[in-house]
Amino acid sequence: TTALAAARRASELDPSSTEARICLGQALMGCGAPHEAEKVFRHAAQRGGPSGAAALGLSQALCQQGKLTTAAQQALDVV
């Protein structure tokens, strides 16, 4: 989709941008790609420091993959 292409481009233009990574993860989730979104959200969380948006996105990606225990733990770590 156009949103996914734009998010990929933003992430390529500024690879250090946590916000760009989060947008990419959200776009991937919207396209039904939770496995790829998980990787992107993990990268955003590791590189960008504490981020509620990255942690929430990661939790949602894990949920969509059926990794419920890990998703719940991820969500609790944010709180």
Short mmCIF file of N, CA and C in Angstrom, two decimals, residues 10-18 21 43 47:
data_model
loop_
_atom_site.label_atom_id
_atom_site.label_comp_id
_atom_site.label_asym_id
_atom_site.label_seq_id
_atom_site.Cartn_x
_atom_site.Cartn_y
_atom_site.Cartn_z
N ALA A 10 10.48 6.42 4.79
CA ALA A 10 10.84 7.25 5.94
C ALA A 10 11.87 6.53 6.81
N SER A 11 11.69 5.24 7.00
CA SER A 11 12.62 4.45 7.80
C SER A 11 13.99 4.35 7.12
N GLU A 12 13.99 4.26 5.80
CA GLU A 12 15.25 4.21 5.05
C GLU A 12 15.98 5.56 5.10
N LEU A 13 15.21 6.64 4.99
CA LEU A 13 15.82 7.97 4.99
C LEU A 13 16.42 8.33 6.34
N ASP A 14 15.81 7.86 7.42
CA ASP A 14 16.31 8.16 8.76
C ASP A 14 16.26 6.89 9.60
N PRO A 15 17.24 6.00 9.42
CA PRO A 15 17.21 4.71 10.12
C PRO A 15 17.29 4.83 11.64
N SER A 16 17.72 5.97 12.14
CA SER A 16 17.81 6.14 13.59
C SER A 16 16.51 6.66 14.20
N SER A 17 15.53 6.94 13.38
CA SER A 17 14.27 7.51 13.86
C SER A 17 13.35 6.43 14.44
N THR A 18 13.14 6.50 15.74
CA THR A 18 12.22 5.58 16.39
C THR A 18 10.81 5.78 15.86
N ARG A 21 10.30 4.05 12.58
CA ARG A 21 10.20 2.59 12.77
C ARG A 21 8.82 2.20 13.30
N HIS A 43 13.21 -3.62 17.09
CA HIS A 43 14.33 -2.74 16.72
C HIS A 43 14.08 -1.34 17.25
N ARG A 47 16.62 0.37 19.92
CA ARG A 47 17.44 1.50 19.46
C ARG A 47 16.97 2.84 20.01
#
